[in-house]
Coordinates of C-alpha atoms in Angstrom, one line a residue:
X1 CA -46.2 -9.9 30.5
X2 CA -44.5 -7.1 31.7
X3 CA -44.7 -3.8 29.9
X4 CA -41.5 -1.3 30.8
X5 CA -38.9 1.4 28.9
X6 CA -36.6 3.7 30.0
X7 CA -37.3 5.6 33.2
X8 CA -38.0 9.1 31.8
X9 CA -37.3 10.6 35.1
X10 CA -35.4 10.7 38.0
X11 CA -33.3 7.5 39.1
X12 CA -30.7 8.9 40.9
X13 CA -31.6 6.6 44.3
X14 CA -33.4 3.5 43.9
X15 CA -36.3 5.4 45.4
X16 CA -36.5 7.5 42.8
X17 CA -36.2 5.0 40.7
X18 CA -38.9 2.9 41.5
X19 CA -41.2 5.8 41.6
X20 CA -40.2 7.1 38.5
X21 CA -41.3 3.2 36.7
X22 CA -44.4 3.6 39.5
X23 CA -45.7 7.0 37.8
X24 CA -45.1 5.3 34.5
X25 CA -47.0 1.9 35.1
X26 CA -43.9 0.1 34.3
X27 CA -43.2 -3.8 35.4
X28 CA -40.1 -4.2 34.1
X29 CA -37.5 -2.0 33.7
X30 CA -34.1 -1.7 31.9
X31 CA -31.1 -2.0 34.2
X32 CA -30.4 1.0 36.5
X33 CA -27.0 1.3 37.0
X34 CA -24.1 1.8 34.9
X35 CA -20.8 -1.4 34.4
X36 CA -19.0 0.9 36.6
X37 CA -21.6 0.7 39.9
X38 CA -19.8 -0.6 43.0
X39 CA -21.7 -3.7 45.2
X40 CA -23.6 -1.5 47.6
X41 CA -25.0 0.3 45.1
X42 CA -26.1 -2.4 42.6
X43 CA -27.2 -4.5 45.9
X44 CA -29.2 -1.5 46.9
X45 CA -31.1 -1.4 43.2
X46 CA -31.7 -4.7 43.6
X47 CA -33.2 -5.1 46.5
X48 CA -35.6 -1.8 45.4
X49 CA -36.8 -3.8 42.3
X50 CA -37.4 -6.9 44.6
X51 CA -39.3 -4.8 46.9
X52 CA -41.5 -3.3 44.4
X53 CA -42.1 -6.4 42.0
X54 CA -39.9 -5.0 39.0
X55 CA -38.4 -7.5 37.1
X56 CA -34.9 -6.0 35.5
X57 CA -35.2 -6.7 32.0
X58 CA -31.7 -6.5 30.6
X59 CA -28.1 -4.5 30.8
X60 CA -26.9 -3.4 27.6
X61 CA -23.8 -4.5 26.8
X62 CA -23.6 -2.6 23.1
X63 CA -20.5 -3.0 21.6
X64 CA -18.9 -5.0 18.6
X65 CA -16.8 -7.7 19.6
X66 CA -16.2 -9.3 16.4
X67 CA -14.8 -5.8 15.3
X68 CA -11.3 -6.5 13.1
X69 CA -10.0 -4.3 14.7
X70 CA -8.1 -5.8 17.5
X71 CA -8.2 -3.2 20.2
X72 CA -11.8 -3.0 19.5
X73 CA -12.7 -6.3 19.7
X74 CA -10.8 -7.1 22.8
X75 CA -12.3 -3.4 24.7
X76 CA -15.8 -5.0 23.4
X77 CA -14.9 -8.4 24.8
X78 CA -14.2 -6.9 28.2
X79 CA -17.4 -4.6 28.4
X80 CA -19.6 -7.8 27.1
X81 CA -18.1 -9.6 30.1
X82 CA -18.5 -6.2 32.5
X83 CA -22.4 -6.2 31.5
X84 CA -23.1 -9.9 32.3
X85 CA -21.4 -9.9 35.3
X86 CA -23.4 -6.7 36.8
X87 CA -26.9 -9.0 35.1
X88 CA -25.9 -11.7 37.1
X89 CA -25.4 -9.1 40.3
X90 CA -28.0 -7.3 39.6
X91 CA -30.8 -10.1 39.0
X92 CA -31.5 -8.9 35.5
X93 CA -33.2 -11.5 33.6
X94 CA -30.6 -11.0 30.4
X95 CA -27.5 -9.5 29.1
X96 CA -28.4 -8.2 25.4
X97 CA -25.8 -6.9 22.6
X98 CA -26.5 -7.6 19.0
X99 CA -23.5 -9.5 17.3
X100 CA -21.6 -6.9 15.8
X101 CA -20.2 -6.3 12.5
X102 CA -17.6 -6.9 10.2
X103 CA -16.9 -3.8 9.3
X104 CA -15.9 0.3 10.9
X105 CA -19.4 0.9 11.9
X106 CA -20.3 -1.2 15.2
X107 CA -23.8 -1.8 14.0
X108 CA -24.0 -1.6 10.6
X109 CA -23.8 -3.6 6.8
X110 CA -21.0 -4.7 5.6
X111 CA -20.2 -7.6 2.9
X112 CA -18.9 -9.6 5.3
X113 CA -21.6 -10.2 8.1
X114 CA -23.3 -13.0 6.9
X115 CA -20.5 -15.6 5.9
X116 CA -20.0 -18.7 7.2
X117 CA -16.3 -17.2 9.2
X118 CA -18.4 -14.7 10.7
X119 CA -21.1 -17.1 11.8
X120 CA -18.0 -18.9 13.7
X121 CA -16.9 -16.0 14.6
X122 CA -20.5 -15.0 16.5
X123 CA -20.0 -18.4 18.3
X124 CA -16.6 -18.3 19.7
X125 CA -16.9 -15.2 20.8
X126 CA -20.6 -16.2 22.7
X127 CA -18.9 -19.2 24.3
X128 CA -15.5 -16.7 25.6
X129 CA -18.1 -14.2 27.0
X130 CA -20.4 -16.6 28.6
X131 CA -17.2 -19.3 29.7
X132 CA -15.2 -16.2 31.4
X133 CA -18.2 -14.7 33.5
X134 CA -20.2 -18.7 34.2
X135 CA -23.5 -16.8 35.4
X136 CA -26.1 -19.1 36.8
X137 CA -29.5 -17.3 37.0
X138 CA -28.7 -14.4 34.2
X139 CA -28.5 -15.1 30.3
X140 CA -26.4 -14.2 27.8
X141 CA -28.7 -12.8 24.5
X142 CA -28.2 -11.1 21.0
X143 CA -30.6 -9.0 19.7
X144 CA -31.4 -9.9 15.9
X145 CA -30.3 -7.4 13.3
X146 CA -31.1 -7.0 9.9
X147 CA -27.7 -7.8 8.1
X148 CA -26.0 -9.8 10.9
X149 CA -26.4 -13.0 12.5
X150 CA -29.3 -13.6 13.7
X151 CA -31.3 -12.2 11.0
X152 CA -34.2 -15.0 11.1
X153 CA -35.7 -17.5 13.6
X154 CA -33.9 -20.1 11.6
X155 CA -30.5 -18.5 11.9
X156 CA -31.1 -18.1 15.8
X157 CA -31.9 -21.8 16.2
X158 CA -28.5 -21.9 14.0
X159 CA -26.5 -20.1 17.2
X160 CA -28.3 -21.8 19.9
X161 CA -27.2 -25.2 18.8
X162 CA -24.0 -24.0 17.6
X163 CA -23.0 -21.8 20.8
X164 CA -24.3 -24.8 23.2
X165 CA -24.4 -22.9 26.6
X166 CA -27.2 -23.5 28.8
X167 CA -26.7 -19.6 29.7
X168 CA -27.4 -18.2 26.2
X169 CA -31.3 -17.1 25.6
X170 CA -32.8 -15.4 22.9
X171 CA -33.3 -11.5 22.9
X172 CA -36.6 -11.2 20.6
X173 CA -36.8 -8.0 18.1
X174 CA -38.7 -8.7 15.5
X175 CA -39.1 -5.8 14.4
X176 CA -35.1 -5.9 13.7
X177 CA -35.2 -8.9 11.4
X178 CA -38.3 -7.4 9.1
X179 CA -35.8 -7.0 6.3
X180 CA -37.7 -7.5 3.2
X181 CA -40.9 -7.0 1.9
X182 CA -42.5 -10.4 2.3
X183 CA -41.9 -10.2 6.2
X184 CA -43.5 -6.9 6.3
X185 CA -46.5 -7.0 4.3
X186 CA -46.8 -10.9 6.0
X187 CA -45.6 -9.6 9.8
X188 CA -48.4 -11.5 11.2
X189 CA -47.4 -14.9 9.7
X190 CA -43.6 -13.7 10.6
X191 CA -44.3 -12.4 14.1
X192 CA -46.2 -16.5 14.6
X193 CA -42.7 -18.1 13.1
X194 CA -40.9 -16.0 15.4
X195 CA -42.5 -17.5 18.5
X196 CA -43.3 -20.8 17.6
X197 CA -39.5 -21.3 17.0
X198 CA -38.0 -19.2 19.8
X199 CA -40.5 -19.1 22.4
X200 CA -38.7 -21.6 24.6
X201 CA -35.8 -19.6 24.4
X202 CA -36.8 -15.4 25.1
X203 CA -36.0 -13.9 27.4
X204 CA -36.8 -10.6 26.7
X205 CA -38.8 -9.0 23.8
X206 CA -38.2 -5.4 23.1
X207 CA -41.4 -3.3 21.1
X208 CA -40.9 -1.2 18.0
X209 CA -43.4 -0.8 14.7
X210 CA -42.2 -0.7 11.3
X211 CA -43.4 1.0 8.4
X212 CA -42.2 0.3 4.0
X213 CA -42.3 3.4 2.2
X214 CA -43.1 3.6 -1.7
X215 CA -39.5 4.4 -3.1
X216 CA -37.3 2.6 -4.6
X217 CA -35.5 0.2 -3.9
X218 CA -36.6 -1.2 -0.8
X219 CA -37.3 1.5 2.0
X220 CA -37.9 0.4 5.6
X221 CA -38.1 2.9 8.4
X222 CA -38.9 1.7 12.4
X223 CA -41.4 3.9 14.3
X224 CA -43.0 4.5 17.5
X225 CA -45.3 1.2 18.3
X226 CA -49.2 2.1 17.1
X227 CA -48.0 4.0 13.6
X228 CA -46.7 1.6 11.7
X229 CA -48.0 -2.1 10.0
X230 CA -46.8 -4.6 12.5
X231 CA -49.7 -6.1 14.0
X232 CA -49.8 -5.6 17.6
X233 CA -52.4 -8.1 18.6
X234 CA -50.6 -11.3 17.1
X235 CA -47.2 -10.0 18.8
X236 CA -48.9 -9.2 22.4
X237 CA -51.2 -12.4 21.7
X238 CA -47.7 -14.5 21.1
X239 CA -46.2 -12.8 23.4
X240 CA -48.5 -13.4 26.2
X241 CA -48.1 -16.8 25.9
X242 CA -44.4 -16.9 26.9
X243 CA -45.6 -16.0 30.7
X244 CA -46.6 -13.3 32.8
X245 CA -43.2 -12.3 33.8
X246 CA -41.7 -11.9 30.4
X247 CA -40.4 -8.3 29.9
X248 CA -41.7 -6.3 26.9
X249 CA -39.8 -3.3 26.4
X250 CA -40.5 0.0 24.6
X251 CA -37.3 1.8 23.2
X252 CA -35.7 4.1 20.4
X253 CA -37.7 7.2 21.4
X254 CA -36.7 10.7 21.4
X255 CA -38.8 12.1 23.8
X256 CA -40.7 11.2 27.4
X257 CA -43.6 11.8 25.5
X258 CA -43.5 9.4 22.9
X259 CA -42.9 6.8 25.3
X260 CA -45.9 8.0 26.9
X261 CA -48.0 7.5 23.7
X262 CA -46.2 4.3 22.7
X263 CA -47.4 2.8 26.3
X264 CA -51.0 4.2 25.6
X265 CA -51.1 2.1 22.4
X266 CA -49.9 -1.1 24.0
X267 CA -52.0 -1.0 26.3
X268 CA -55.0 -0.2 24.2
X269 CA -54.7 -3.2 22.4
X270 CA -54.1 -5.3 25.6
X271 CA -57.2 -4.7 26.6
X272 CA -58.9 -4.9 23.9
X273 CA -57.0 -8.7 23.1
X274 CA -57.2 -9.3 27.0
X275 CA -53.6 -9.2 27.5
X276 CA -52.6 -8.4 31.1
X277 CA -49.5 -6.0 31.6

């Protein structure tokens, strides 16, 4: 595996880049340039990460394209097709966006995420995205959400066979799709479903923790990786297994610093499991 997260420091050049992710031990890195970067200077980037054996995990292509709102969808449309063409440029291994949402908020609940029409919905839109841009080394990937599709391994396996594009991978959050508490008290168990079904299918894996808290109803809050339940040497243990290449990204922290102790704790636990980085 390869650990990375944001590059808490300078990336203005791609020299700075790469020794900004050089002082932080990172392998992997999230994508460096912006949708708007012309070819010279996401030819440049990539030739930096080549150079200095970083794998480009992803480009973020956040955005709700199943919006009802028209003029969202189709400005979400277009930025989903932006991002994967600029992954296929770029050599990232994956374009990632979650699937949206039914409702005003981009990323949030709403009554109408998990119906059948919105399931269709997930798929059409999938095929127009990946059908416009036809990448050939890069994938196409949704990160799992708690109240969207996908919500569970099973529901992933749902899209993959429903989307049927060679070109569409998995983007693996568990973390995201520990929605209940059986799944967080049993994260172990869940984190072994989670890669026994869509191992042969991630392309990346991004690295979170997860904590319940005693209140009613149900109260579940994600924190920085080492101070919550989820069990970091089944997920690096599973992980591991999908290949030494396979991006494992930290994210969702407010400070350099965090990241910083995040890192320390995944890599305490690597060694201790055996678990290169």
């Amino acid at each position: 595996m390869r650990l990375g997260g944001p590059a808490t420091g300078d990336s203005s050049t791609p020299e700075a880049w790469i020794a900004t992710l050089r002082r932080l031990n990172y392998r992997a890195a999230y994508c460096p340039v912006g949708l708007d970067a012309d070819e010279e200077r996401i030819a440049a980037y990539a030739r930096a990460a080549a150079d200095a054996d970083i794998v480009i995990a992803e480009v973020g292509a956040w955005s709700n394209p199943i919006s009802p709102e028209e003029a969202v969808r189709q400005a979400a449309l277009d930025r989903c097709k932006a991002a994967l063409t600029l992954a296929e440029r770029i050599g990232a291994v994956c374009c990632v966006n979650i699937a949206g949402a039914r409702g005003e908020t981009w990323d949030g609940p709403h009554p109408d995420n998990l119906t059948g029409e919105t399931f269709d919905r997930i798929v059409d839109t999938t095929r127009e995205i990946i059908d416009a841009v036809e990448p050939r080394r890069t994938f196409y990937t949704l990160e799992p959400m708690p109240w969207v599709f996908p919500d569970s391994p099973d529901s992933y396996l749902r899209l993959i066979a429903a989307i049927d594009r060679p070109q569409f991978g998995v983007h693996l959050d568990p973390v995201n799709m520990i929605n209940c508490p059986a799944r967080c008290f049993d994260n172990a168990g869940f984190l072994r479903e989670c890669f026994e079904k869509l191992g042969p299918y991630v392309k990346s894996v991004h690295a979170k923790d997860i904590t319940i808290a005693p209140k009613l109803t149900v109260h579940l809050d994600e924190v920085r990786p080492g101070l919550g339940v989820l069990d970091y040497r089944v997920f690096l243990t599973e992980a591991a297994k999908l290949g030494p290449d396979m991006p494992f990204l930290l994210e969702h922290l407010p400070t350099a610093e965090e990241y910083d102790l995040a890192a320390a704790h995944v890599r305490s636990v690597a060694r201790e499991i055996g678990v290169a980085l």
